PDB file of C-alpha atoms in Angstrom:
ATOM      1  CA  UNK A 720      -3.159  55.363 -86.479  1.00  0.00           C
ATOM      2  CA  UNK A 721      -1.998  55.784 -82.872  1.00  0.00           C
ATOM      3  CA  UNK A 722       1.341  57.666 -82.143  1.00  0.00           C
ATOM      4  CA  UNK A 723       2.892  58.453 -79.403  1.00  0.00           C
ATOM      5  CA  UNK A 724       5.707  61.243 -79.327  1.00  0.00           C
ATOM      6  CA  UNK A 725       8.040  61.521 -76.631  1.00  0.00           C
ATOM      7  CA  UNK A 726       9.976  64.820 -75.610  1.00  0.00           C
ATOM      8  CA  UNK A 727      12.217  65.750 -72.943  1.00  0.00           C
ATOM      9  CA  UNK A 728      15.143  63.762 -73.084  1.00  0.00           C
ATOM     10  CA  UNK A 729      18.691  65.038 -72.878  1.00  0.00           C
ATOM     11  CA  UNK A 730      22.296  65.464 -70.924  1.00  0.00           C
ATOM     12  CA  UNK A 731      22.161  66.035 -67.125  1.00  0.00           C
ATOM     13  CA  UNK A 732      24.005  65.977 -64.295  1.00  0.00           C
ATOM     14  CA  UNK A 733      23.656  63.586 -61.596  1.00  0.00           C
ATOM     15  CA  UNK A 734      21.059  64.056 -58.811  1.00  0.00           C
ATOM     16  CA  UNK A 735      19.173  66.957 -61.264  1.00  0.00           C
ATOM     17  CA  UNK A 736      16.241  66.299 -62.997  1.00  0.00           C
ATOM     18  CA  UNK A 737      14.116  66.045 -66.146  1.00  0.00           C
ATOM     19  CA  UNK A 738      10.614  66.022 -66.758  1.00  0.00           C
ATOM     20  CA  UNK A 739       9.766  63.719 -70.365  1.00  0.00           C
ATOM     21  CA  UNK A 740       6.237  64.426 -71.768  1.00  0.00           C
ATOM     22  CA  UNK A 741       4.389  62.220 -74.404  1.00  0.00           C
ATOM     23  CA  UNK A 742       1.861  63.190 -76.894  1.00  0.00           C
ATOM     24  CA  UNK A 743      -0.706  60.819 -77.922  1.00  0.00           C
ATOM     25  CA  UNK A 744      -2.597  60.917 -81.032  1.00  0.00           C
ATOM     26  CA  UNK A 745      -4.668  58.422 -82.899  1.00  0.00           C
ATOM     27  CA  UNK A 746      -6.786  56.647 -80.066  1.00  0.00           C
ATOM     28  CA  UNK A 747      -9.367  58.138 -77.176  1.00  0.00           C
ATOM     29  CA  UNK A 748      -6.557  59.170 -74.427  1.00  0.00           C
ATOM     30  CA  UNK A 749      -8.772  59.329 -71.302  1.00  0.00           C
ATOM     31  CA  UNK A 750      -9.837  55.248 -71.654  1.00  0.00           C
ATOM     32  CA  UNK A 751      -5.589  53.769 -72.307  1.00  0.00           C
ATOM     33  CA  UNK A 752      -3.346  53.085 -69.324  1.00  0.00           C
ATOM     34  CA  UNK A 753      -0.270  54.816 -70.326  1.00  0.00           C
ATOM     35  CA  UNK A 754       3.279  53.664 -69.242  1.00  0.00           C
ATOM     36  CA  UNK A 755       7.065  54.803 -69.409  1.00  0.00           C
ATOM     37  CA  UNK A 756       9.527  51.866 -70.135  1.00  0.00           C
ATOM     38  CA  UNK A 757      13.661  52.254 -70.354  1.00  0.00           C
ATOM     39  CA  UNK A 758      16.338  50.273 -72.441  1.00  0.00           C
ATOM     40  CA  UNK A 759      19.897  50.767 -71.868  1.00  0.00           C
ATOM     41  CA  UNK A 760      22.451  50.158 -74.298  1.00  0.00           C
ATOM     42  CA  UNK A 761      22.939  45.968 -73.901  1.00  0.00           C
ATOM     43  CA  UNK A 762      20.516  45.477 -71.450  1.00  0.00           C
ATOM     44  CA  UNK A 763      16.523  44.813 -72.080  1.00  0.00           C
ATOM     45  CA  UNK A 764      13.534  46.996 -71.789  1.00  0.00           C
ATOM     46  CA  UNK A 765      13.308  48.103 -68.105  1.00  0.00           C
ATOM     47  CA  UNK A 766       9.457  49.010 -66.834  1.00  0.00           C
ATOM     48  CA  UNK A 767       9.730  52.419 -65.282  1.00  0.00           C
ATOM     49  CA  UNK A 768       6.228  53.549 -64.488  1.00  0.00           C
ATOM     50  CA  UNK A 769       2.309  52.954 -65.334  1.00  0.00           C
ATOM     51  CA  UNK A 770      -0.713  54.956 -64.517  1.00  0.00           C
ATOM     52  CA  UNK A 771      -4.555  54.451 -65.115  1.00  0.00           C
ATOM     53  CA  UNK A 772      -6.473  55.647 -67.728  1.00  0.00           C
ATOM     54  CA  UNK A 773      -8.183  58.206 -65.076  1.00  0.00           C
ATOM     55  CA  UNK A 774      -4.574  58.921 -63.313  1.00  0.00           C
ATOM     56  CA  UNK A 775      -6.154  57.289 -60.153  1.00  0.00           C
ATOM     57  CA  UNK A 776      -4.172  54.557 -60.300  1.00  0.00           C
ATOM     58  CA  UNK A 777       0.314  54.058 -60.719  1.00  0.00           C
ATOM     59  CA  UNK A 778       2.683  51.400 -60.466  1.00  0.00           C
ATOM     60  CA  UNK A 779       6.738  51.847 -60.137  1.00  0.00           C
ATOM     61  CA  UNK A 780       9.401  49.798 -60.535  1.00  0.00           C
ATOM     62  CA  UNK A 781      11.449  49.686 -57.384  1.00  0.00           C
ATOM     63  CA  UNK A 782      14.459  51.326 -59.013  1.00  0.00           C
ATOM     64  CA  UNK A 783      12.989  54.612 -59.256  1.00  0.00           C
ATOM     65  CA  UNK A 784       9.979  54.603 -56.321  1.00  0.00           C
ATOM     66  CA  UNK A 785      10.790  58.231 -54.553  1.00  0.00           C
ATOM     67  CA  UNK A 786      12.215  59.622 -57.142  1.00  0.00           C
ATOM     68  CA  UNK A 787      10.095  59.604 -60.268  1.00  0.00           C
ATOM     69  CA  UNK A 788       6.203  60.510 -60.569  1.00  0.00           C
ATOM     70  CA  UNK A 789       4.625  59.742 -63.588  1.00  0.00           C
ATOM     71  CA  UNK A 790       1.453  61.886 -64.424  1.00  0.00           C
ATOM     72  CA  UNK A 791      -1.490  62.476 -67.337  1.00  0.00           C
ATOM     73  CA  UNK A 792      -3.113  65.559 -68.571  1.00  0.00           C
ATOM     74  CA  UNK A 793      -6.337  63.800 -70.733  1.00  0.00           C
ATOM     75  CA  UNK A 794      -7.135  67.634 -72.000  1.00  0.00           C
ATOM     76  CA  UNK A 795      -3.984  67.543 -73.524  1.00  0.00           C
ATOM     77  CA  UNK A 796      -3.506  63.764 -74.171  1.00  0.00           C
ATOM     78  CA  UNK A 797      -0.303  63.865 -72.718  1.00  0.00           C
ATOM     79  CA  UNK A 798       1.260  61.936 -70.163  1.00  0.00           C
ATOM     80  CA  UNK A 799       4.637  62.794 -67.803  1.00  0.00           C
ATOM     81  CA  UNK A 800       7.288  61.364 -66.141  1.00  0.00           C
ATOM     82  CA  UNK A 801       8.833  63.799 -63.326  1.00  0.00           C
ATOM     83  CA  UNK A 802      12.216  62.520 -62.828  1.00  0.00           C
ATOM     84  CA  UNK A 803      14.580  63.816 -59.892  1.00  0.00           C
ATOM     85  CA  UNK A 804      17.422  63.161 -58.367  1.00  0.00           C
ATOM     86  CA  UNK A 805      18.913  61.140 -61.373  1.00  0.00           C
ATOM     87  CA  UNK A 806      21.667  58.369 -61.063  1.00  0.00           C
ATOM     88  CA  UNK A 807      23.741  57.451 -63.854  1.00  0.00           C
ATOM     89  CA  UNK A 808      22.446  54.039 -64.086  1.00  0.00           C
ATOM     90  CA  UNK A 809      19.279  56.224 -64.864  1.00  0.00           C
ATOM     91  CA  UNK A 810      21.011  56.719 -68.712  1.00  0.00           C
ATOM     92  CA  UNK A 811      18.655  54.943 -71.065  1.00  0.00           C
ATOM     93  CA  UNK A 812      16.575  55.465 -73.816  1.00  0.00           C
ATOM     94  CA  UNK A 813      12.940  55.984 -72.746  1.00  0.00           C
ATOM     95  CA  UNK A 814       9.679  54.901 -74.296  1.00  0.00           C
ATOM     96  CA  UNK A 815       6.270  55.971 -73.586  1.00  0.00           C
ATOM     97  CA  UNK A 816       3.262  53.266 -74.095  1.00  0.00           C
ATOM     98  CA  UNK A 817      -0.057  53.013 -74.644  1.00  0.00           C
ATOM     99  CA  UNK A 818      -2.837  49.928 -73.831  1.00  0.00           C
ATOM    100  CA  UNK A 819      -6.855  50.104 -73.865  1.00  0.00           C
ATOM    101  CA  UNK A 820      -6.472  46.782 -72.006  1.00  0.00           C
ATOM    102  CA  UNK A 821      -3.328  46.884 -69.458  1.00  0.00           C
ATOM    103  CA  UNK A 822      -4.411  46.577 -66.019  1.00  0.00           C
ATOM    104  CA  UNK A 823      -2.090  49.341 -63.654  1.00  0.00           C
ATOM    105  CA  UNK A 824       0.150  47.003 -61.755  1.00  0.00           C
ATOM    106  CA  UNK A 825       2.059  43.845 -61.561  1.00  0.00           C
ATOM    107  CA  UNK A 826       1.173  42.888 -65.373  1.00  0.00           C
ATOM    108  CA  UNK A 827       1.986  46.467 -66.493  1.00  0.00           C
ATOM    109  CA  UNK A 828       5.530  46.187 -65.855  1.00  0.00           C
ATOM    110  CA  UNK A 829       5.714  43.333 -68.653  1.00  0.00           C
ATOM    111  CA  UNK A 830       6.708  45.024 -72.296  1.00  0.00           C
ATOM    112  CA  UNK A 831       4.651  42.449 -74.011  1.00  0.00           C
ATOM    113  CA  UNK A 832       1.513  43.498 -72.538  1.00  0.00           C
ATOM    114  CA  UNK A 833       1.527  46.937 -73.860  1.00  0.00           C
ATOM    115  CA  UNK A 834      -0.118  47.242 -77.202  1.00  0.00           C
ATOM    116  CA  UNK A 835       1.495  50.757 -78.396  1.00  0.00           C
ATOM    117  CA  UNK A 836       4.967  52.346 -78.398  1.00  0.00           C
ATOM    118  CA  UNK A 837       6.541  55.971 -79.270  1.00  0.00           C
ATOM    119  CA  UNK A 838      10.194  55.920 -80.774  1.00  0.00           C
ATOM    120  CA  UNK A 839      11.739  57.137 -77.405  1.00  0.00           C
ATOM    121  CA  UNK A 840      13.794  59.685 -76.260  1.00  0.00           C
ATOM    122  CA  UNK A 841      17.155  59.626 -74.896  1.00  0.00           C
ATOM    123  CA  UNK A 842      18.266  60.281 -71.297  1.00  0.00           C
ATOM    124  CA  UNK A 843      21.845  60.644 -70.332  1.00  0.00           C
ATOM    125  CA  UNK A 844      23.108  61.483 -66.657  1.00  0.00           C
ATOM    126  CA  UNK A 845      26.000  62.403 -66.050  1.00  0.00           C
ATOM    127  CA  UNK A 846      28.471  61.327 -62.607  1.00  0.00           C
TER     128      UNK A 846
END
C-alpha cells in the first residue's frame, strides 16, 4: 500500500531553517503530484506547497512564498520542503501528500483533493 514517511521536523529558532524530506513507497513516484500541508494545534489543515509529478510545475500558499521551496528527487522517491527564515506562526505539524490525479495549483491547495497522507512530522520555532 502507499506510505509516505516524513522526516525532518524539530525545535528551531526563529528566522533559521529546516529542510523536511518524505519518502514514498507503495505507488510509481515520478507520475503523483506531491504536496506539503500544515495543521496547528486548534486551527485546520493549512496548504503549504505542491509540485508536479515531473517537478516542472509548484504552487505556494502566500504565507510562505520566498521563503520555502518545495522540491522532488523521483530516483529517490522523495520529495522536500526547504524551509528558511522560519516565523513562529510557522509551528505546526506537517504532512506530506500524495495524488495520481491533483492538478499543481489552485485545486491543490484543497486537503480533500489529495488522495494520500504520511503521519507528519512536527515543526516548532522558536521567538
Amino acid at each position: 500500500q502507499v506510505q509516505l514517511v516524513e522526516s525532518g521536523g524539530g525545535l528551531v529558532q526563529a528566522g533559521g531553517s529546516l529542510r523536511l524530506s518524505c519518502a514514498a513507497s507503495g505507488l510509481t513516484f515520478s507520475t503523483y503530484a506531491m504536496g506539503w500541508f500544515r495543521q496547528a494545534p486548534g486551527k485546520e489543515r493549512e496548504f503549504v506547497a505542491a509540485i508536479s509529478w515531473s517537478g516542472g510545475r509548484t504552487f505556494y500558499a502566500d504565507s510562505v512564498k520566498g521563503r520555502f521551496t518545495i522540491s522532488r528527487d523521483n530516483a529517490k522517491n522523495t520529495v522536500y520542503l526547504q524551509m528558511n527564515s522560519l516565523k513562529p506562526e510557522d509551528t505546526a505539524v506537517y504532512y506530506c501528500s500524495a495524488d495520481h490525479h491533483i492538478r499543481v495549483g489552485v485545486h491543490a491547495a484543497l486537503a480533500l483533493a489529495w488522495g494520500y497522507w504520511g503521519q507528519g512530522t512536527q515543526v516548532t520555532v522558536s521567538s
